[in-house]
Tab-separated table of C-alpha atoms and ligand atoms in Angstrom:
chain	number	residue	atom	x	y	z
A	1	MET	CA	1.204	18.020	-2.807
A	2	THR	CA	0.665	15.039	-5.053
A	3	HIS	CA	-1.690	14.570	-7.964
A	4	ASP	CA	-3.834	12.331	-5.762
A	5	GLU	CA	-5.494	15.274	-4.041
A	6	VAL	CA	-7.521	16.239	-7.075
A	7	ASN	CA	-9.618	13.836	-9.069
A	8	LEU	CA	-8.023	13.265	-12.475
A	9	SER	CA	-10.200	10.339	-13.502
A	10	VAL	CA	-12.215	10.536	-16.705
A	11	GLU	CA	-14.488	8.194	-18.592
A	12	ILE	CA	-14.356	7.412	-22.294
A	13	ALA	CA	-17.680	5.900	-23.296
A	14	GLY	CA	-17.903	3.834	-20.116
A	15	VAL	CA	-14.193	2.944	-19.877
A	16	LYS	CA	-12.797	4.469	-16.690
A	17	LEU	CA	-9.318	6.000	-16.897
A	18	ALA	CA	-7.358	6.961	-13.777
A	19	ASN	CA	-6.224	10.105	-15.575
A	20	PRO	CA	-6.622	11.573	-19.088
A	21	LEU	CA	-3.079	10.781	-20.328
A	22	MET	CA	-2.725	8.362	-23.207
A	23	THR	CA	-0.108	7.503	-25.822
A	24	CYS	CA	-0.621	8.415	-29.482
A	25	SER	CA	-0.841	5.425	-31.774
A	26	GLY	CA	2.438	4.572	-33.471
A	27	THR	CA	4.657	6.587	-31.184
A	28	CYS	CA	5.068	4.151	-28.305
A	29	GLY	CA	5.264	0.837	-30.160
A	30	TYR	CA	3.678	-2.011	-28.261
A	31	ALA	CA	4.621	-0.570	-24.838
A	32	THR	CA	7.782	-2.591	-24.165
A	33	GLU	CA	9.960	-0.156	-26.102
A	34	TYR	CA	9.567	2.520	-23.434
A	35	ALA	CA	9.410	0.278	-20.386
A	36	ASP	CA	12.782	1.433	-19.013
A	37	ILE	CA	12.095	5.133	-19.490
A	38	VAL	CA	8.598	5.761	-18.214
A	39	ASP	CA	6.190	3.790	-16.026
A	40	LEU	CA	3.309	3.346	-18.435
A	41	ARG	CA	1.160	1.917	-15.638
A	42	GLN	CA	0.707	5.499	-14.520
A	43	LEU	CA	-1.138	6.393	-17.715
A	44	GLY	CA	-4.885	6.556	-18.142
A	45	ALA	CA	-4.736	4.212	-21.128
A	46	PHE	CA	-2.304	2.820	-23.678
A	47	VAL	CA	-2.919	3.045	-27.428
A	48	THR	CA	-1.033	0.629	-29.686
A	49	LYS	CA	0.444	1.381	-33.078
A	50	SER	CA	-1.849	0.503	-35.976
A	51	ILE	CA	-2.499	-3.218	-36.303
A	52	THR	CA	-3.485	-4.708	-39.660
A	53	ALA	CA	-4.794	-8.194	-40.486
A	54	GLY	CA	-1.437	-9.299	-41.901
A	55	PRO	CA	2.086	-8.038	-41.143
A	56	ARG	CA	3.304	-4.986	-43.048
A	57	VAL	CA	6.867	-3.857	-43.647
A	58	GLY	CA	5.818	-0.255	-44.279
A	59	ASN	CA	7.344	2.274	-46.649
A	60	ASP	CA	10.923	2.517	-47.903
A	61	TYR	CA	13.516	4.546	-45.968
A	62	PRO	CA	13.968	7.368	-45.162
A	63	ARG	CA	10.549	7.486	-43.557
A	64	VAL	CA	11.079	10.024	-40.791
A	65	VAL	CA	12.521	13.539	-41.021
A	66	GLU	CA	12.741	16.254	-38.399
A	67	THR	CA	11.359	19.642	-39.384
A	68	ARG	CA	11.355	22.911	-37.462
A	69	ALA	CA	8.853	22.495	-34.588
A	70	GLY	CA	7.793	19.050	-35.717
A	71	MET	CA	8.507	15.892	-37.613
A	72	LEU	CA	7.343	14.259	-40.800
A	73	ASN	CA	6.762	10.528	-40.894
A	74	ALA	CA	5.752	8.105	-43.590
A	75	ILE	CA	6.095	4.829	-41.709
A	76	GLY	CA	3.323	3.285	-43.787
A	77	LEU	CA	1.697	1.225	-41.036
A	78	ALA	CA	4.633	-1.139	-40.481
A	79	ASN	CA	3.446	-3.660	-37.884
A	80	VAL	CA	3.678	-7.318	-36.899
A	81	GLY	CA	0.122	-8.143	-37.988
A	82	LEU	CA	-2.809	-9.342	-35.935
A	83	GLU	CA	-1.714	-12.901	-35.134
A	84	ALA	CA	1.788	-11.958	-33.949
A	85	PHE	CA	0.258	-9.079	-32.016
A	86	LEU	CA	-2.057	-11.470	-30.186
A	87	ASP	CA	0.665	-14.053	-29.522
A	88	GLU	CA	3.628	-11.845	-28.659
A	89	LYS	CA	2.437	-8.397	-27.670
A	90	VAL	CA	-0.827	-8.889	-25.812
A	91	PRO	CA	0.769	-10.742	-22.841
A	92	LEU	CA	3.006	-7.708	-22.298
A	93	LEU	CA	0.120	-5.296	-22.579
A	94	GLU	CA	-1.754	-7.299	-19.948
A	95	SER	CA	1.000	-6.583	-17.451
A	96	LEU	CA	0.482	-2.825	-17.840
A	97	GLY	CA	-2.718	-2.883	-15.821
A	98	VAL	CA	-4.279	0.020	-17.745
A	99	PRO	CA	-6.993	-0.132	-20.398
A	100	VAL	CA	-5.582	-0.765	-23.873
A	101	PHE	CA	-7.044	0.676	-27.044
A	102	VAL	CA	-5.871	-1.028	-30.223
A	103	ASN	CA	-5.511	1.166	-33.271
A	104	VAL	CA	-6.788	-0.765	-36.287
A	105	ALA	CA	-6.027	-0.111	-39.945
A	106	GLY	CA	-6.773	-1.945	-43.172
A	107	ARG	CA	-7.287	-1.783	-46.901
A	108	GLU	CA	-10.943	-2.712	-47.053
A	109	ILE	CA	-13.844	-2.566	-44.648
A	110	ALA	CA	-13.742	-6.362	-44.300
A	111	ASP	CA	-10.122	-6.162	-43.016
A	112	TYR	CA	-11.096	-3.736	-40.283
A	113	VAL	CA	-14.113	-5.827	-39.299
A	114	ALA	CA	-12.067	-9.046	-39.134
A	115	VAL	CA	-9.484	-7.476	-36.827
A	116	ALA	CA	-12.185	-5.908	-34.653
A	117	GLU	CA	-13.931	-9.302	-34.328
A	118	ARG	CA	-10.756	-10.996	-33.085
A	119	LEU	CA	-10.044	-8.218	-30.597
A	120	GLU	CA	-13.430	-8.836	-28.964
A	121	GLU	CA	-11.853	-11.967	-27.460
A	122	VAL	CA	-8.939	-10.141	-25.783
A	123	ASP	CA	-9.780	-9.022	-22.249
A	124	VAL	CA	-7.127	-6.353	-21.841
A	125	VAL	CA	-8.394	-4.610	-24.968
A	126	ARG	CA	-11.190	-2.219	-24.070
A	127	GLY	CA	-11.581	-0.393	-27.330
A	128	ILE	CA	-10.713	-0.068	-30.997
A	129	GLU	CA	-9.278	3.132	-32.365
A	130	LEU	CA	-10.260	3.107	-36.009
A	131	ASN	CA	-7.494	4.564	-38.151
A	132	ILE	CA	-9.296	5.886	-41.194
A	133	SER	CA	-6.918	8.781	-41.342
A	134	CYS	CA	-3.401	7.567	-42.077
A	135	PRO	CA	-1.984	9.760	-44.839
A	136	ASN	CA	1.021	7.563	-45.616
A	137	VAL	CA	-0.338	4.466	-47.304
A	138	LYS	CA	-1.258	4.313	-50.938
A	139	ALA	CA	-3.963	1.658	-50.748
A	140	GLY	CA	-6.559	2.070	-48.054
A	141	GLY	CA	-6.862	4.245	-45.021
A	142	ILE	CA	-7.132	7.853	-45.945
A	143	GLN	CA	-9.976	7.629	-48.411
A	144	PHE	CA	-12.280	6.410	-45.668
A	145	GLY	CA	-11.493	9.410	-43.524
A	146	THR	CA	-11.945	12.155	-46.074
A	147	ASP	CA	-15.410	11.254	-47.287
A	148	GLY	CA	-18.355	11.521	-44.873
A	149	ALA	CA	-20.389	8.715	-46.453
A	150	MET	CA	-17.454	6.278	-46.485
A	151	ALA	CA	-16.400	7.269	-42.970
A	152	GLY	CA	-19.952	6.531	-41.820
A	153	GLU	CA	-20.048	3.231	-43.690
A	154	ILE	CA	-16.842	1.853	-42.163
A	155	THR	CA	-17.808	3.121	-38.711
A	156	ALA	CA	-21.157	1.333	-38.849
A	157	ALA	CA	-19.544	-1.912	-40.072
A	158	VAL	CA	-16.893	-1.984	-37.330
A	159	LYS	CA	-19.376	-0.851	-34.687
A	160	ALA	CA	-21.464	-3.950	-35.475
A	161	ALA	CA	-18.390	-6.074	-34.657
A	162	CYS	CA	-17.762	-4.228	-31.373
A	163	ARG	CA	-20.065	-5.882	-28.890
A	164	ARG	CA	-17.735	-5.474	-25.895
A	165	ASN	CA	-15.126	-2.976	-27.056
A	166	ILE	CA	-15.855	0.688	-27.476
A	167	LEU	CA	-15.293	2.214	-30.901
A	168	ILE	CA	-13.119	5.301	-31.142
A	169	VAL	CA	-12.837	6.826	-34.619
A	170	LYS	CA	-9.642	8.728	-35.366
A	171	LEU	CA	-10.227	11.623	-37.712
A	172	SER	CA	-7.997	13.072	-40.399
A	173	PRO	CA	-7.295	16.791	-40.336
A	174	ASN	CA	-6.730	16.695	-44.106
A	175	VAL	CA	-10.312	17.632	-44.903
A	176	THR	CA	-12.274	20.777	-45.660
A	177	ASP	CA	-14.713	20.353	-42.774
A	178	ILE	CA	-13.686	18.031	-39.961
A	179	ALA	CA	-16.966	18.654	-38.119
A	180	ALA	CA	-18.898	17.165	-41.058
A	181	ILE	CA	-16.834	13.952	-40.902
A	182	ALA	CA	-17.242	13.880	-37.117
A	183	ALA	CA	-21.018	14.203	-37.499
A	184	ALA	CA	-21.070	11.335	-40.025
A	185	VAL	CA	-19.167	8.900	-37.792
A	186	VAL	CA	-21.119	9.883	-34.668
A	187	GLU	CA	-24.334	9.299	-36.603
A	188	ALA	CA	-22.961	5.872	-37.623
A	189	GLY	CA	-22.318	4.877	-34.006
A	190	ALA	CA	-18.834	6.047	-32.965
A	191	ASP	CA	-18.526	5.957	-29.168
A	192	ALA	CA	-15.629	8.431	-29.070
A	193	LEU	CA	-13.500	10.519	-31.430
A	194	SER	CA	-9.716	10.907	-31.626
A	195	LEU	CA	-8.433	14.036	-33.246
A	196	VAL	CA	-6.194	14.654	-34.948
A	197	ASN	CA	-3.940	12.479	-37.073
A	198	THR	CA	-1.013	14.052	-38.930
A	199	PHE	CA	-1.195	16.713	-41.636
A	200	THR	CA	0.015	15.692	-45.106
A	201	ALA	CA	3.224	17.599	-45.788
A	202	MET	CA	6.562	17.515	-47.634
A	203	ALA	CA	10.209	18.314	-46.935
A	204	ILE	CA	12.672	18.841	-49.804
A	205	ASP	CA	16.441	18.331	-49.961
A	206	ILE	CA	17.395	21.464	-51.869
A	207	GLU	CA	20.753	20.048	-53.036
A	208	THR	CA	19.320	16.937	-54.687
A	209	ARG	CA	16.017	18.730	-55.328
A	210	ARG	CA	14.166	15.612	-54.263
A	211	PRO	CA	11.654	15.022	-51.490
A	212	ILE	CA	13.512	13.768	-48.389
A	213	LEU	CA	11.040	10.997	-47.607
A	214	ALA	CA	11.088	7.972	-49.915
A	215	ASN	CA	7.291	8.181	-49.879
A	216	ARG	CA	7.665	11.822	-51.009
A	217	THR	CA	4.989	13.052	-48.601
A	218	GLY	CA	4.538	12.314	-44.927
A	219	GLY	CA	2.427	13.294	-41.947
A	220	LEU	CA	3.413	16.386	-39.973
A	221	SER	CA	3.167	16.086	-36.177
A	222	GLY	CA	4.550	17.869	-33.119
A	223	PRO	CA	4.346	21.451	-31.788
A	224	ALA	CA	3.772	22.927	-35.262
A	225	ILE	CA	0.301	21.399	-35.521
A	226	ARG	CA	-0.938	22.037	-31.969
A	227	PRO	CA	-2.912	25.276	-32.449
A	228	ILE	CA	-4.637	23.821	-35.516
A	229	ALA	CA	-5.491	20.644	-33.622
A	230	VAL	CA	-6.854	22.669	-30.688
A	231	HIS	CA	-9.032	24.628	-33.090
A	232	MET	CA	-10.349	21.396	-34.620
A	233	VAL	CA	-11.190	19.960	-31.190
A	234	ASP	CA	-12.984	23.185	-30.311
A	235	ARG	CA	-15.058	23.040	-33.506
A	236	VAL	CA	-15.927	19.371	-33.296
A	237	TYR	CA	-16.804	19.712	-29.601
A	238	ARG	CA	-19.173	22.631	-30.134
A	239	GLN	CA	-20.711	21.496	-33.400
A	240	VAL	CA	-21.014	17.746	-32.819
A	241	ALA	CA	-19.555	16.011	-29.786
A	242	ARG	CA	-20.906	18.031	-26.834
A	243	ASP	CA	-24.564	17.622	-27.726
A	244	ALA	CA	-24.102	14.020	-28.847
A	245	GLY	CA	-22.367	13.180	-25.541
A	246	VAL	CA	-19.409	11.700	-27.440
A	247	PRO	CA	-16.013	12.189	-25.748
A	248	ILE	CA	-13.021	13.510	-27.666
A	249	ILE	CA	-9.422	12.326	-27.257
A	250	GLY	CA	-7.336	15.349	-28.234
A	251	MET	CA	-3.838	15.121	-29.682
A	252	GLY	CA	-1.375	17.056	-31.792
A	253	GLY	CA	1.844	18.539	-30.428
A	254	ILE	CA	1.171	18.054	-26.733
A	255	GLN	CA	4.427	18.273	-24.769
A	256	TYR	CA	3.642	20.198	-21.582
A	257	ALA	CA	0.723	20.383	-19.132
A	258	HIS	CA	-0.173	23.761	-20.638
A	259	ASP	CA	-0.726	22.126	-24.024
A	260	ALA	CA	-2.913	19.368	-22.618
A	261	ILE	CA	-5.009	21.898	-20.682
A	262	GLU	CA	-5.688	23.815	-23.913
A	263	PHE	CA	-7.183	20.645	-25.398
A	264	LEU	CA	-9.218	19.943	-22.248
A	265	LEU	CA	-10.643	23.482	-22.189
A	266	ALA	CA	-11.482	23.170	-25.891
A	267	GLY	CA	-13.555	20.076	-25.108
A	268	ALA	CA	-11.275	17.030	-25.041
A	269	THR	CA	-12.008	14.499	-22.283
A	270	ALA	CA	-8.604	12.838	-22.630
A	271	VAL	CA	-5.322	13.757	-24.295
A	272	ALA	CA	-2.683	11.724	-26.110
A	273	VAL	CA	1.024	12.416	-26.507
A	274	GLY	CA	3.050	11.273	-29.524
A	275	THR	CA	5.974	13.159	-31.007
A	276	ALA	CA	7.007	14.584	-27.606
A	277	LEU	CA	7.752	11.012	-26.452
A	278	PHE	CA	10.752	11.029	-28.797
A	279	VAL	CA	12.119	14.026	-26.854
A	280	ASP	CA	11.444	12.683	-23.360
A	281	ALA	CA	8.780	10.072	-22.651
A	282	ARG	CA	8.688	11.113	-19.004
A	283	CYS	CA	6.720	14.163	-20.127
A	284	LEU	CA	3.630	11.954	-19.813
A	285	ILE	CA	3.962	11.961	-16.021
A	286	GLU	CA	4.945	15.642	-15.897
A	287	ILE	CA	1.857	16.543	-17.914
A	288	ARG	CA	-0.370	14.525	-15.596
A	289	ASP	CA	1.093	16.195	-12.513
A	290	GLY	CA	0.996	19.623	-14.166
A	291	ILE	CA	-2.719	19.250	-14.858
A	292	ALA	CA	-3.257	18.420	-11.171
A	293	ASP	CA	-1.316	21.565	-10.180
A	294	TYR	CA	-3.442	23.673	-12.514
A	295	LEU	CA	-6.667	22.253	-11.058
A	296	ARG	CA	-5.509	23.003	-7.529
A	297	ARG	CA	-4.413	26.509	-8.463
A	298	HIS	CA	-7.866	27.206	-9.909
A	299	GLY	CA	-9.771	25.588	-7.048
A	300	HIS	CA	-11.120	22.599	-8.952
A	301	ALA	CA	-11.675	19.261	-7.252
A	302	SER	CA	-12.073	17.313	-10.481
A	303	ILE	CA	-10.700	17.484	-13.989
A	304	THR	CA	-14.218	17.159	-15.349
A	305	GLU	CA	-14.823	20.766	-14.254
A	306	ILE	CA	-12.495	22.108	-16.954
A	307	ILE	CA	-13.502	19.905	-19.874
A	308	GLY	CA	-15.032	22.210	-22.484
A	309	ALA	CA	-14.783	25.146	-20.045
A	310	LEU	CA	-13.393	27.519	-22.674
A	311	ASP	CA	-14.805	31.007	-22.154
A	312	ARG	CA	-15.777	32.176	-25.650
A	313	GLU	CA	-17.355	35.489	-24.594
B	401	LIG	C1	6.298	8.145	-35.936
B	401	LIG	C2	4.811	8.238	-35.919
B	401	LIG	C3	4.050	7.111	-36.193
B	401	LIG	C4	2.658	7.167	-36.177
B	401	LIG	N1	1.932	6.035	-36.431
B	401	LIG	C5	0.569	6.075	-36.379
B	401	LIG	C6	-0.188	4.885	-36.552
B	401	LIG	O1	0.345	3.782	-36.724
B	401	LIG	N2	-1.554	4.998	-36.504
B	401	LIG	C7	-2.192	6.198	-36.266
B	401	LIG	O2	-3.426	6.237	-36.217
B	401	LIG	N3	-1.481	7.332	-36.055
B	401	LIG	C8	-0.134	7.298	-36.107
B	401	LIG	N4	0.595	8.450	-35.892
B	401	LIG	C9	-0.112	9.723	-35.586
B	401	LIG	C10	-0.162	9.976	-34.092
B	401	LIG	O3	-0.857	8.955	-33.413
B	401	LIG	C11	-0.814	11.351	-33.754
B	401	LIG	O4	-2.145	11.360	-34.224
B	401	LIG	C12	-0.082	12.524	-34.383
B	401	LIG	O5	1.322	12.296	-34.438
B	401	LIG	C13	-0.317	13.864	-33.629
B	401	LIG	O6	0.166	13.825	-32.300
B	401	LIG	P1	1.645	14.327	-31.866
B	401	LIG	O7	1.849	15.683	-32.502
B	401	LIG	O8	1.620	14.376	-30.356
B	401	LIG	O9	2.623	13.323	-32.391
B	401	LIG	C14	1.997	8.412	-35.900
B	401	LIG	C15	2.769	9.548	-35.621
B	401	LIG	C16	4.156	9.485	-35.623
B	401	LIG	C17	4.940	10.726	-35.316
C-alpha cells in the first residue's frame, strides 16, 4: 500500500499542503543543501532558515554542541540577508514546487515589516514565519516572544504588511505561560502558530570549566524536548487555537512517525522536523508514510480525523 490511499492533505490558513510534513527553520538551509539526500518536493511545505534585512555572520564558534538526546545551537541567525536571498535562493525554491514559508527575524519591528513587505512580491512564498523566539541573539528576537504585549504589537505590525502571505508566529517555549503569548498573537491577527522554538540551555566543559558554546548559552532541540513540546501544543490547542480556528505547526524532537502522530493528536495540523534531519533527512518521507500506515491501521480516510483527537478522559 502507498500513502496515496489515505488523504494526508491539510490546510494552514488557506494554504493547501499535500501532507503535513515541513522542515524546521534553520535546519535545512535554503533547500539546496539537502537536494541529493531527500526529495523535498515530497514535503507539504518548506520553511527557510531565518532571513534578516541585512546579511548576518552569526555568533562565534563553537556554535553547535551535541548533548545526550539532543543538541545545543547558538548559530545567531547567520544568513545571507534579504537581497541575496531574493536573488540567489528564491529561484531554487521555486523549483521545489511546494509552498515556501520564509522565517523572518530582525532587531526592530520595522526590520520585520520591511522584510515582510518585500516577500509579498515573491510568488513562491506563501507565508511568513515570524521568529520572535530565537534565544541566541543578544539584540532583538527573544524579547518580542516573551512578553504578551510586545508579541501582539509585532504580530499586528507584520500582519498589516501581509496582504497575500499568511502570517505564522513562532512561539518561544522559554516563558511561564505559552498559552498567554499564543492568545496575544492570535488576538493580534496571527493566522497560524508554530511551536516550539528551542529551550535556552548550557553545556559545560568540565576540564576548562567554561561553557562549550562561544555564546555561552544555546537552544536545546531534539528528542529531549519532545514531550515538553507536545504538552505545550496540547495546552495551546485547548486553551487558544481550537476555538480560534488557528492551526498549529508542531515541532520539537520529531524523528519518527510515532512522534509526529503525538503532535497531531495533541492538536497540531502540521509537523516540522529539524534536528532529526542531521541524523537522516530521509526520515521526512518515512514519517509521512508512517502516518499513512497509522491512519489505515485505525480506519481513518483522512489525517484531519486525528488532529486534536487526544482522548483526555
Ligand atoms: C541548527 C539549528 C538552527 C536553527 N535555526 C533557526 C532559525 O534560524 N530560526 C528559527 O526560527 N528556528 C531555528 N531553529 C529552531 C528549529 O526551527 C526548531 O524550532 C527547533 O529546533 C525544535 O525542533 P527540532 O527538535 O526538530 O530541531 C534552529 C534549530 C537548530 C537545531
